[in-house]
Amino acid sequence: MTAISGPPPTLLVKPTLQMLEKCKTMSELRQIHAHMIKTNFVNHTFAISRLMAFCSLSGVSGGLEYASSVILRIQNPNAFIFFTAIKGFSESSYPLESVILYAQMLSCLENFSGIEFSIPSVLKACGKLSAFEEGRQLHGQILKSYLLFDPFVSNAVVRMYLDFGEIKSARQVFDKMPNRDVVSWNSMITGYLRVGDIDLAHGLFNEMPKRDMVSCNAMIDGYGKCGKCELAIDIFKMMSDKDVVTWTSMISAYVLNYRPREALDLFQEMLSLGVKPDAPVIVSVLSTIADLGFVEEGKWIHTYLCTNKINLSFGFLGSALINMYSKCGCIENAYCVFRSISHGRNIGDWNSMISGLAFHGLAQEAQEIFLNMERMEIWPNEVTFLGLLSACSHGGLVNEGEFYFRIMHEKYNIVPKIQHYGCMVDLYGRAGRLADALGVIQNMPMEADVLAWKAILSSSMKHGQVAIGENAALKAIGLAPKDSSCYVLLSNIYAKAGRWDDVAKVRLIMRQRGVRKIPGCSSILVDGKIHEFLVGEELDVRYSGAVLSMIEEVVYRLKLEGYRPDVTQVLVDIEEEGKESSLSLHSEKKAVAFGLININKGVPIHIVKNLRICSDCHSFIKLVSRVYDRQIIVRDQNRFHRFENGICSCNEYW
DNA sequence: CTAGGGTTAG
């Protein structure tokens, strides 16, 4: 087809551009394109570049072929026509197309002016692809053509080397850069922060001639990620201007450093100052709320999203909401959100729903979600299978777990990662099949990590396997010498076997190594207020007397019903009576007692515990639910336990 | 056209 020379009719320009803007599918694009050819748009640079941009959108298949064929038909293509497509592809999931298009551009352009606009995108694509060879060639071309004087280009070169993980090369380019600007400094700083080289990052931060908000935001984020929360706070407080990224970085820093309350307080402060929250900050806050189990706050955010008509299928919002509701015990609400985004569901939304159901021990329902995915031809990813495997392991469904593990690579071509093997270890371990669990560890293609050994450790504890447990503890402690839970589990195993000397030894080693047991902490929501209880004798004066006598009364009544305190859950060998009273000071028992006093019959008692619920508390609460006729829902580190009528929803899989 | 923040996982 030959283009007629001359511009398109002026009246058609605006509607054509609008059509391109609204275009949704490739076949629509073909129609518009046909129309453009008829009405003389083939050389209209702006319209063609819009058309090219569409081709580069992710989810459009055959985009590259179409874009290439369009360009071939242009009489005198210029660099701008290529630019939008090159940029688009570099940001898509097919960055290679961007490199291909760039090569095509070089071969068909007569005049190279304007190609410097595309170069940053191609460099970005090379970085994403780890295309070392192409990247270095490009760098060579840039050096020869003096393009390094363009700050956009040289900064992109630095960024590419950082993406390659070649910090030294990036630094060399940075040091030799003719026109270093604030972006160059910021890129270099984030490069150092990403690999945890805080000192070098901080050095540049101090040295740079002029800092801007981005520099500070990057430092806050970097400090937060390497556990230096206080330094992050220093910078945050020092800043006079803050944007939503500043707040998000500081909020995430708190979250990462286990200071969720301060994170939420900061979010409140941000809102009260009129800073408009966007998707990233909301996602981050929702995950904190999920961890704390603060349903009310979570609901408030959900309402906020609805009233501000924020689309839940955007980014991670949907999956963050689903996760929040399921972690807060409201699996129905989670379902509701999941159903409400039936159009435009992300893979993350499906995964969160499956994991949420797994967390509730609803293995059947989790499998049904997966069946729906298959029916709708939605391709699962590795996280989908983690959810499914965890559902099976919490539901005691060994055969089903084996099935999913198999189809994961046979049908879906997903290579199992260490986490998947960990799930399998857990699956067999919980079901009491320790030999099979150990078999997984022996046969997996990588070295087992702490979590795999901890799975063995806790199932040895549950099934009274001292020797296997000892060995697993040795391995786990070797991999994570500071993790108190490994020592505690080993000590529990010894206690269960009555080997109090060994219990004492473990305790001694812990003290020598300075490993402190994380104190158990349970919280309970009463009248919209959160009340916290810590393990041990210190009890908030506000409640102490009433709660302690309530526990005494409950223990007395339960003993009449056959309750026998399980003293193996005590870390120290003290006299039997001492063990009993120290058991009765477990945080979840205090929270239950507080709930019995302050929550009316018929209203479920919701408790969140920071660690795993101990087996004594588990049988204790089962009995309470029957004797006091209460529904008690406990969320521990691993999952939900719904106690009713003397039975727990976990069916002893925990 | 280059630099900063986000979920689901044993």
XYZ file of C-alpha atoms in Angstrom, chain A:
654
model
C 0.000 0.000 0.000
C 1.251 3.438 -0.838
C 0.656 6.422 1.299
C -0.746 9.547 -0.236
C 1.497 12.449 0.533
C 0.327 15.322 2.660
C -1.246 15.591 6.100
C -4.516 13.999 7.214
C -7.671 16.157 7.342
C -7.388 18.395 10.408
C -10.875 17.509 11.598
C -9.935 13.849 11.883
C -6.830 14.287 14.018
C -8.470 14.610 17.398
C -11.011 11.779 17.006
C -8.325 9.456 15.657
C -6.045 10.128 18.599
C -8.963 9.578 20.957
C -9.786 6.247 19.335
C -6.196 5.140 19.782
C -6.332 6.206 23.398
C -9.436 4.117 24.053
C -8.331 1.093 22.044
C -8.529 -2.170 24.011
C -7.651 -5.081 21.733
C -5.362 -5.857 18.846
C -8.265 -6.348 16.438
C -9.658 -2.932 17.371
C -6.217 -1.527 16.697
C -6.188 -3.131 13.235
C -9.486 -1.443 12.396
C -8.266 1.925 13.574
C -5.048 1.446 11.683
C -6.934 0.594 8.473
C -8.921 3.758 8.919
C -5.727 5.712 9.473
C -4.264 4.430 6.235
C -7.351 5.480 4.296
C -7.390 8.936 5.836
C -3.732 9.657 5.303
C -2.361 9.159 8.819
C 0.577 6.909 7.888
C 3.078 9.714 8.247
C 1.431 11.431 11.154
C 4.174 11.028 13.721
C 2.064 11.548 16.809
C -0.758 9.214 15.808
C 1.660 6.513 14.712
C 3.609 6.777 17.939
C 0.374 6.327 19.913
C -0.347 3.268 17.822
C 3.129 1.935 18.568
C 2.659 2.602 22.260
C -0.411 0.387 22.238
C 1.572 -2.435 20.650
C 3.983 -2.335 23.555
C 1.348 -2.691 26.268
C 1.679 -5.888 28.199
C -1.036 -8.366 27.436
C -1.107 -7.405 23.760
C 0.197 -10.384 21.849
C 1.855 -9.920 18.491
C 2.596 -6.315 19.380
C 6.200 -6.356 18.239
C 5.380 -7.871 14.840
C 2.674 -5.321 14.305
C 4.835 -2.427 15.404
C 7.642 -3.532 13.095
C 5.334 -3.888 10.116
C 3.855 -0.455 10.731
C 7.267 1.126 10.768
C 8.281 -0.564 7.526
C 5.463 1.242 5.772
C 6.494 4.680 6.871
C 8.325 6.643 4.237
C 10.709 8.673 6.337
C 10.556 7.268 9.825
C 11.997 9.443 12.559
C 13.310 8.557 15.995
C 10.209 9.772 17.788
C 8.025 7.145 16.122
C 10.166 4.427 17.598
C 10.558 6.064 20.943
C 7.115 5.396 22.480
C 7.227 1.743 21.500
C 10.789 1.242 22.714
C 9.899 2.834 26.022
C 6.675 0.857 26.280
C 8.350 -2.484 25.631
C 11.149 -1.743 28.067
C 8.528 -1.383 30.798
C 6.511 -4.400 29.658
C 7.136 -8.010 30.494
C 8.892 -8.356 27.135
C 11.834 -5.986 27.403
C 13.658 -7.905 24.680
C 11.267 -6.400 22.124
C 12.602 -3.023 23.093
C 16.156 -4.036 22.209
C 15.033 -5.562 18.907
C 13.111 -2.445 17.964
C 16.116 -0.293 18.812
C 18.302 -2.312 16.440
C 15.618 -1.986 13.786
C 15.536 1.743 14.332
C 19.285 2.079 13.804
C 19.070 0.159 10.549
C 16.294 2.205 8.991
C 16.904 5.749 10.189
C 18.694 8.086 7.842
C 19.124 10.704 10.454
C 20.079 9.736 14.021
C 18.928 12.853 15.748
C 16.570 12.049 18.577
C 17.752 8.497 19.242
C 19.120 9.612 22.603
C 15.531 9.659 23.826
C 15.219 5.924 23.288
C 18.593 4.959 24.700
C 17.656 5.145 28.400
C 14.811 2.707 27.743
C 17.005 0.266 25.859
C 19.561 0.416 28.668
C 16.792 -0.287 31.132
C 15.672 -3.259 29.029
C 19.244 -4.610 28.952
C 19.410 -4.264 32.714
C 16.148 -6.140 33.169
C 17.273 -8.888 30.798
C 20.774 -9.127 32.267
C 21.895 -8.675 28.655
C 25.512 -7.949 29.556
C 26.896 -8.207 26.037
C 24.315 -5.931 24.428
C 24.547 -3.512 27.308
C 28.297 -3.132 26.978
C 28.011 -2.704 23.216
C 25.508 0.047 23.784
C 27.821 1.663 26.294
C 30.546 1.567 23.625
C 28.295 3.214 21.052
C 27.390 5.889 23.552
C 31.045 6.640 24.283
C 31.858 6.953 20.605
C 28.947 9.236 19.847
C 29.606 11.596 22.762
C 26.122 10.859 24.065
C 27.567 10.493 27.536
C 27.245 14.246 27.773
C 23.499 13.770 27.843
C 22.684 13.310 31.546
C 19.659 11.152 30.755
C 21.841 8.755 28.823
C 24.734 8.631 31.249
C 22.433 8.181 34.229
C 20.766 5.305 32.454
C 24.173 3.709 31.880
C 24.850 3.891 35.613
C 21.491 2.376 36.319
C 22.093 -0.475 33.874
C 25.352 -1.459 35.550
C 23.572 -1.338 38.888
C 20.889 -3.642 37.482
C 23.671 -5.964 36.356
C 24.944 -5.967 39.925
C 28.221 -4.471 38.697
C 28.503 -1.696 41.208
C 32.165 -1.049 40.499
C 31.469 -0.419 36.800
C 28.543 1.811 37.727
C 30.805 3.766 40.033
C 33.435 4.148 37.320
C 30.881 5.594 34.937
C 29.621 7.833 37.724
C 33.108 9.069 38.589
C 33.948 9.892 34.983
C 30.620 11.459 34.190
C 30.952 14.884 32.606
C 27.605 16.251 33.826
C 26.787 14.686 37.132
C 23.394 15.772 38.419
C 21.234 14.975 41.427
C 19.767 11.973 39.609
C 23.242 10.495 39.129
C 23.948 10.798 42.855
C 20.588 9.344 43.770
C 21.025 6.390 41.434
C 24.435 5.614 42.865
C 23.114 5.882 46.415
C 20.242 3.491 45.787
C 22.688 1.160 44.091
C 24.725 0.953 47.287
C 21.615 0.699 49.439
C 20.261 -2.175 47.400
C 23.295 -4.302 48.191
C 23.285 -3.168 51.807
C 26.402 -1.041 51.562
C 25.091 1.574 53.937
C 28.404 3.271 54.612
C 29.162 4.014 50.989
C 25.579 5.166 50.449
C 25.737 7.422 53.444
C 29.125 8.734 52.319
C 27.709 9.824 48.976
C 24.618 11.213 50.664
C 26.823 13.488 52.773
C 29.141 14.328 49.928
C 26.596 15.244 47.282
C 26.392 18.932 46.444
C 22.632 19.147 46.606
C 20.131 16.695 48.077
C 16.502 16.489 47.122
C 13.475 14.614 48.398
C 14.346 11.518 46.409
C 17.771 11.303 48.054
C 16.212 11.427 51.498
C 13.424 9.012 50.643
C 15.956 6.527 49.317
C 18.023 6.791 52.501
C 14.967 6.303 54.720
C 14.004 3.223 52.780
C 17.568 1.893 52.772
C 18.039 2.400 56.489
C 14.707 0.755 57.173
C 15.563 -2.287 55.088
C 18.836 -2.895 56.891
C 17.376 -2.582 60.358
C 18.617 0.916 61.134
C 15.242 2.372 61.951
C 16.587 5.116 64.190
C 18.719 6.554 61.390
C 15.688 6.482 59.107
C 13.746 8.437 61.719
C 16.552 11.016 61.924
C 16.312 11.756 58.236
C 12.525 11.680 58.261
C 12.387 14.246 61.071
C 14.986 16.421 59.389
C 12.934 16.772 56.195
C 10.813 19.869 55.829
C 9.042 18.743 52.664
C 7.608 15.259 52.517
C 5.635 13.514 49.833
C 3.639 10.301 49.904
C 6.800 8.302 49.105
C 8.543 9.770 52.152
C 5.670 8.630 54.344
C 5.510 5.216 52.708
C 9.229 4.668 53.169
C 9.083 5.573 56.845
C 5.945 3.491 57.412
C 7.599 0.476 55.757
C 10.719 1.053 57.837
C 8.618 0.733 60.989
C 6.878 -2.345 59.629
C 10.134 -4.057 58.684
C 11.552 -3.352 62.115
C 8.620 -4.868 63.947
C 7.154 -1.549 65.049
C 3.689 -1.905 63.528
C 1.946 0.472 65.906
C 4.234 3.335 65.062
C 3.655 2.497 61.415
C -0.094 2.878 61.854
C 0.299 6.038 63.937
C 2.419 7.524 61.192
C -0.215 6.633 58.623
C -2.808 8.459 60.746
C -0.519 11.448 60.975
C -0.030 11.428 57.243
C -3.790 11.438 56.676
C -4.365 14.180 59.218
C -1.866 16.362 57.366
C -3.927 15.947 54.224
C -1.467 13.816 52.278
C -3.469 11.718 49.865
C -2.710 8.007 50.231
C -2.003 6.060 47.059
C -1.910 2.338 46.306
C 1.568 1.500 47.624
C 1.061 3.113 51.016
C -2.341 1.502 51.397
C -0.976 -1.921 50.499
C 1.768 -1.557 53.047
C -0.596 -0.372 55.768
C -3.079 -3.137 55.004
C -0.431 -5.771 55.498
C 0.475 -4.248 58.871
C -3.158 -4.185 59.879
C -3.387 -7.812 58.835
C -0.463 -8.713 61.073
C -1.937 -6.897 64.035
C -5.425 -8.216 63.376
C -6.955 -4.742 63.590
C -10.196 -5.417 61.692
C -11.715 -2.032 62.359
C -8.824 -0.151 60.792
C -8.892 -2.564 57.886
C -12.592 -1.988 57.313
C -12.019 1.731 57.457
C -9.478 1.497 54.648
C -11.796 -0.726 52.636
C -14.504 1.930 52.948
C -12.005 4.614 52.025
C -11.132 2.728 48.848
C -14.801 2.348 47.949
C -15.820 5.940 48.619
C -12.863 7.206 46.633
C -13.735 4.793 43.823
C -10.255 3.316 43.805
C -10.165 0.280 41.563
C -9.297 -2.833 43.564
C -7.904 -4.696 40.606
C -5.140 -2.129 40.420
C -1.791 -3.497 41.565
C -1.802 -5.371 44.840
C -4.778 -3.644 46.416
C -7.167 -6.547 45.980
C -4.793 -9.129 47.284
C -3.803 -6.915 50.221
C -7.477 -6.509 51.183
C -8.197 -10.218 50.858
C -5.145 -10.969 52.950
C -6.148 -8.421 55.590
C -9.665 -9.825 55.946
C -8.543 -13.421 56.153
C -5.794 -12.682 58.662
C -8.338 -10.759 60.732
C -10.590 -13.798 60.816
C -13.206 -12.410 58.422
C -12.925 -15.043 55.730
C -16.417 -14.126 54.495
C -15.361 -10.548 53.825
C -12.281 -11.842 52.075
C -14.516 -13.917 49.824
C -16.658 -10.878 49.241
C -13.733 -8.775 48.054
C -12.544 -11.671 45.941
C -15.948 -11.978 44.263
C -16.245 -8.226 43.783
C -13.128 -8.198 41.628
C -14.239 -11.010 39.376
C -13.376 -8.762 36.459
C -9.707 -7.982 36.217
C -8.523 -10.339 38.937
C -4.755 -10.555 39.267
C -2.934 -13.766 39.961
C -2.139 -12.255 43.367
C -5.853 -12.005 44.183
C -6.288 -15.714 43.545
C -3.199 -16.540 45.548
C -4.255 -14.450 48.519
C -7.648 -16.121 48.543
C -6.117 -19.604 48.488
C -3.597 -18.748 51.191
C -6.302 -17.120 53.276
C -8.433 -20.240 53.168
C -5.360 -22.313 54.011
C -4.749 -20.112 57.018
C -8.250 -20.959 58.203
C -7.728 -24.666 57.648
C -10.332 -24.599 54.870
C -8.449 -26.977 52.596
C -11.522 -28.016 50.615
C -12.442 -24.446 49.785
C -8.872 -23.611 48.823
C -8.882 -26.482 46.380
C -12.162 -25.290 44.909
C -10.646 -21.899 44.187
C -7.844 -23.656 42.385
C -10.326 -25.706 40.362
C -11.978 -22.468 39.315
C -8.641 -21.125 38.206
C -8.113 -24.153 36.041
C -11.612 -23.882 34.627
C -11.019 -20.255 33.735
C -7.610 -21.131 32.330
C -5.753 -18.888 34.705
C -2.149 -19.944 34.886
C -1.037 -20.491 38.492
C 2.391 -19.426 39.660
C 4.737 -20.667 42.366
C 2.927 -18.803 45.115
C -0.367 -20.442 44.141
C 1.193 -23.799 44.931
C 2.639 -22.612 48.209
C -0.884 -21.718 49.234
C -2.291 -25.027 48.073
C 0.450 -27.036 49.759
C -0.012 -25.157 52.986
C -3.771 -25.767 52.768
C -3.124 -29.493 52.412
C -0.626 -29.561 55.210
C -2.972 -27.756 57.607
C -5.799 -29.997 56.526
C -3.830 -33.225 56.872
C -4.364 -33.976 53.167
C -1.126 -35.770 52.339
C -2.273 -37.372 49.074
C -3.662 -34.130 47.743
C -0.454 -32.330 48.671
C 1.573 -34.899 46.771
C -0.772 -34.432 43.836
C -0.306 -30.647 43.701
C 3.429 -30.953 44.107
C 3.460 -33.270 41.120
C 1.245 -31.270 38.768
C 3.115 -28.130 39.687
C 6.064 -29.168 37.571
C 4.496 -31.798 35.339
C 1.564 -29.719 34.181
C 2.586 -26.157 34.916
C 6.319 -26.311 34.385
C 7.109 -24.635 37.660
C 10.397 -25.750 39.164
C 9.850 -26.296 42.880
C 11.804 -23.898 45.052
C 13.097 -24.407 48.554
C 9.803 -23.112 49.963
C 7.872 -25.807 48.138
C 10.134 -28.502 49.511
C 9.669 -26.880 52.911
C 5.914 -27.259 52.509
C 6.329 -30.930 51.677
C 8.471 -31.466 54.770
C 5.758 -29.778 56.775
C 3.011 -31.789 55.094
C 4.572 -35.135 55.993
C 5.760 -33.932 59.382
C 2.393 -32.707 60.602
C 0.839 -35.968 59.481
C 3.382 -37.805 61.634
C 5.261 -39.250 58.654
C 8.674 -38.101 59.793
C 10.592 -40.593 57.697
C 9.001 -39.184 54.540
C 9.639 -35.671 55.749
C 13.319 -36.439 56.212
C 13.314 -38.117 52.813
C 12.225 -34.835 51.225
C 15.145 -33.063 52.859
C 17.589 -35.723 51.692
C 16.393 -35.752 48.119
C 15.798 -32.084 47.474
C 18.273 -30.501 45.072
C 19.370 -27.792 47.503
C 20.503 -27.638 51.125
C 17.614 -27.530 53.580
C 17.073 -24.150 55.243
C 16.114 -23.299 58.834
C 12.436 -23.427 58.062
C 12.638 -26.975 56.738
C 14.494 -28.113 59.847
C 12.080 -26.226 62.064
C 9.228 -28.096 60.399
C 10.934 -31.371 61.334
C 11.615 -30.026 64.790
C 8.052 -29.103 65.530
C 6.644 -32.342 64.213
C 9.178 -34.281 66.282
C 7.907 -32.324 69.246
C 4.312 -33.134 68.424
C 4.976 -36.802 67.805
C 7.493 -37.259 70.608
C 10.491 -38.169 68.438
C 13.406 -37.139 70.613
C 16.317 -38.339 68.474
C 15.017 -36.906 65.198
C 14.156 -33.704 66.993
C 17.621 -33.378 68.521
C 19.264 -33.757 65.141
C 16.881 -31.282 63.503
C 17.476 -28.799 66.306
C 21.215 -29.075 65.805
C 20.835 -28.313 62.108
C 18.345 -25.494 62.683
C 20.425 -23.869 65.400
C 23.507 -24.156 63.209
C 21.692 -22.213 60.483
C 20.052 -19.669 62.770
C 21.885 -19.471 66.089
C 19.903 -16.414 67.211
C 16.458 -17.863 66.588
C 15.039 -18.624 70.007
C 12.230 -20.821 68.728
C 14.648 -23.627 67.784
C 15.973 -23.815 71.343
C 12.502 -23.603 72.823
C 11.199 -26.465 70.680
C 14.182 -28.641 71.587
C 13.667 -27.900 75.224
C 9.989 -28.806 74.899
C 10.947 -32.112 73.336
C 13.230 -32.892 76.271
C 10.591 -31.824 78.759
C 8.019 -34.044 77.134
C 10.443 -36.949 77.547
C 11.040 -35.956 81.164
C 14.703 -35.165 80.489
C 14.877 -32.112 82.697
C 18.694 -32.131 82.799
C 18.754 -31.584 79.080
C 16.121 -28.889 79.390
C 18.445 -27.093 81.786
C 21.367 -27.503 79.369
C 19.439 -25.935 76.521
C 18.528 -23.074 78.770
C 22.149 -22.597 79.768
C 23.298 -22.547 76.156
C 20.637 -19.978 75.373
C 21.883 -17.773 78.183
C 25.520 -18.194 77.138
C 24.710 -17.211 73.587
C 22.509 -14.365 74.633
C 19.452 -15.839 72.915
C 16.310 -14.552 74.533
C 12.953 -16.228 74.225
C 10.448 -13.937 72.519
C 7.808 -13.237 75.142
C 4.380 -14.536 74.241
C 1.872 -11.781 73.751
C -1.843 -12.034 73.090
C -4.227 -9.274 72.258
C -7.970 -9.176 72.381
C -10.480 -6.707 71.025
C -13.143 -5.509 73.473
C -15.495 -2.652 72.610
C -13.265 -1.567 69.762
C -10.222 -1.375 72.027
C -7.197 -3.635 71.881
C -5.996 -5.104 75.168
C -2.624 -6.782 75.332
C -1.383 -9.468 77.683
C 2.180 -10.627 78.144
C 3.315 -14.000 79.431
C 4.449 -14.142 83.057
C 3.675 -12.392 86.258
C 3.824 -8.793 85.168
C 0.293 -7.912 84.389
C -1.130 -4.545 83.588
C -2.458 -3.153 86.890
C -5.666 -2.206 85.156
C -6.793 -5.792 84.970
C -4.520 -7.896 87.158
C -6.718 -9.037 90.026
C -9.828 -9.919 88.109
C -7.978 -11.733 85.356
C -5.844 -13.839 87.704
C -8.754 -14.944 89.822
C -10.734 -15.698 86.695
C -7.926 -17.969 85.480
C -7.883 -19.706 88.846
C -11.606 -20.255 88.696
C -11.451 -21.575 85.143
C -8.593 -23.957 85.934
C -10.569 -25.284 88.890
C -13.668 -25.904 86.805
C -11.725 -27.460 83.964
C -9.918 -29.811 86.301
C -13.287 -31.154 87.332
C -13.857 -31.855 83.648
C -10.582 -33.740 83.356
C -8.126 -30.985 82.419
C -4.539 -31.995 83.171
C -2.031 -29.178 82.728
C 0.613 -30.208 80.226
C 3.754 -29.239 82.109
C 6.052 -30.222 79.258
C 5.358 -26.800 77.829
C 7.393 -25.183 80.573
C 10.967 -24.292 79.822
C 12.342 -24.709 83.337
C 12.344 -27.627 85.698
C 10.643 -26.268 88.731
C 8.334 -28.080 91.101
C 5.138 -29.387 89.578
C 3.054 -26.679 91.199
C 5.378 -23.974 89.928
C 5.099 -25.397 86.442
C 1.353 -25.310 86.666
C 1.205 -21.748 87.803
C 3.674 -20.649 85.167
C 1.496 -22.363 82.566
C -1.520 -20.494 83.819
C 0.317 -17.245 83.120
C 0.535 -17.872 79.383
C -0.647 -14.811 77.555
C -3.441 -16.547 75.680
C -4.967 -17.795 78.934
C -4.974 -14.276 80.319
C -6.623 -12.998 77.181
C -9.263 -15.741 77.349
C -9.978 -14.923 80.980
C -10.288 -11.240 80.120
C -12.653 -12.144 77.317
C -14.808 -14.321 79.567
C -15.179 -11.385 81.947
C -15.770 -8.634 79.433
C -17.455 -10.191 76.441
C -21.082 -11.241 76.528
C -22.070 -14.792 75.923
C -22.935 -15.425 72.300
C -20.301 -13.015 71.042
C -17.168 -14.770 69.793
C -13.915 -14.026 71.615
C -11.185 -13.001 69.149
C -7.552 -13.356 70.209
C -4.342 -12.747 68.292
C -1.123 -14.345 69.522
C 2.359 -13.421 68.309
C 3.798 -16.944 68.619
C 2.376 -20.357 68.032
C -0.245 -21.377 70.550
C 1.138 -23.919 73.012
C -0.410 -27.349 73.251
C -1.517 -26.846 76.837
C -3.335 -23.642 75.983
C -4.835 -25.402 72.996
C -6.451 -28.119 75.089
C -7.313 -25.568 77.768
C -9.216 -23.377 75.325
C -10.937 -26.368 73.778
C -12.353 -27.211 77.175
C -13.274 -23.599 77.935
C -15.270 -23.453 74.725
C -17.346 -26.400 75.898
C -17.612 -25.752 79.630
C -18.343 -22.040 79.249
C -20.223 -22.469 75.982
C -18.197 -19.860 74.125
C -16.881 -19.506 70.637
C -13.198 -18.578 70.836
C -11.118 -17.699 67.796
C -7.365 -17.575 68.201
C -5.016 -16.524 65.488
C -1.467 -17.652 66.133
C 1.665 -17.250 64.060
C 0.624 -20.057 61.761
C -3.116 -20.103 61.389
C -6.594 -19.687 62.851
C -8.041 -21.874 65.558
C -11.805 -21.742 65.923
C -12.813 -23.349 69.216
C -16.402 -24.411 69.680
C -17.995 -27.099 71.794
C -14.702 -28.583 72.873
C -13.425 -28.940 69.315
C -10.910 -26.867 67.383
C -11.224 -26.232 63.665
C -7.570 -27.149 63.185
C -8.248 -30.812 63.921
C -4.948 -30.875 65.748
C -3.018 -29.939 62.607
C -0.944 -26.979 63.732
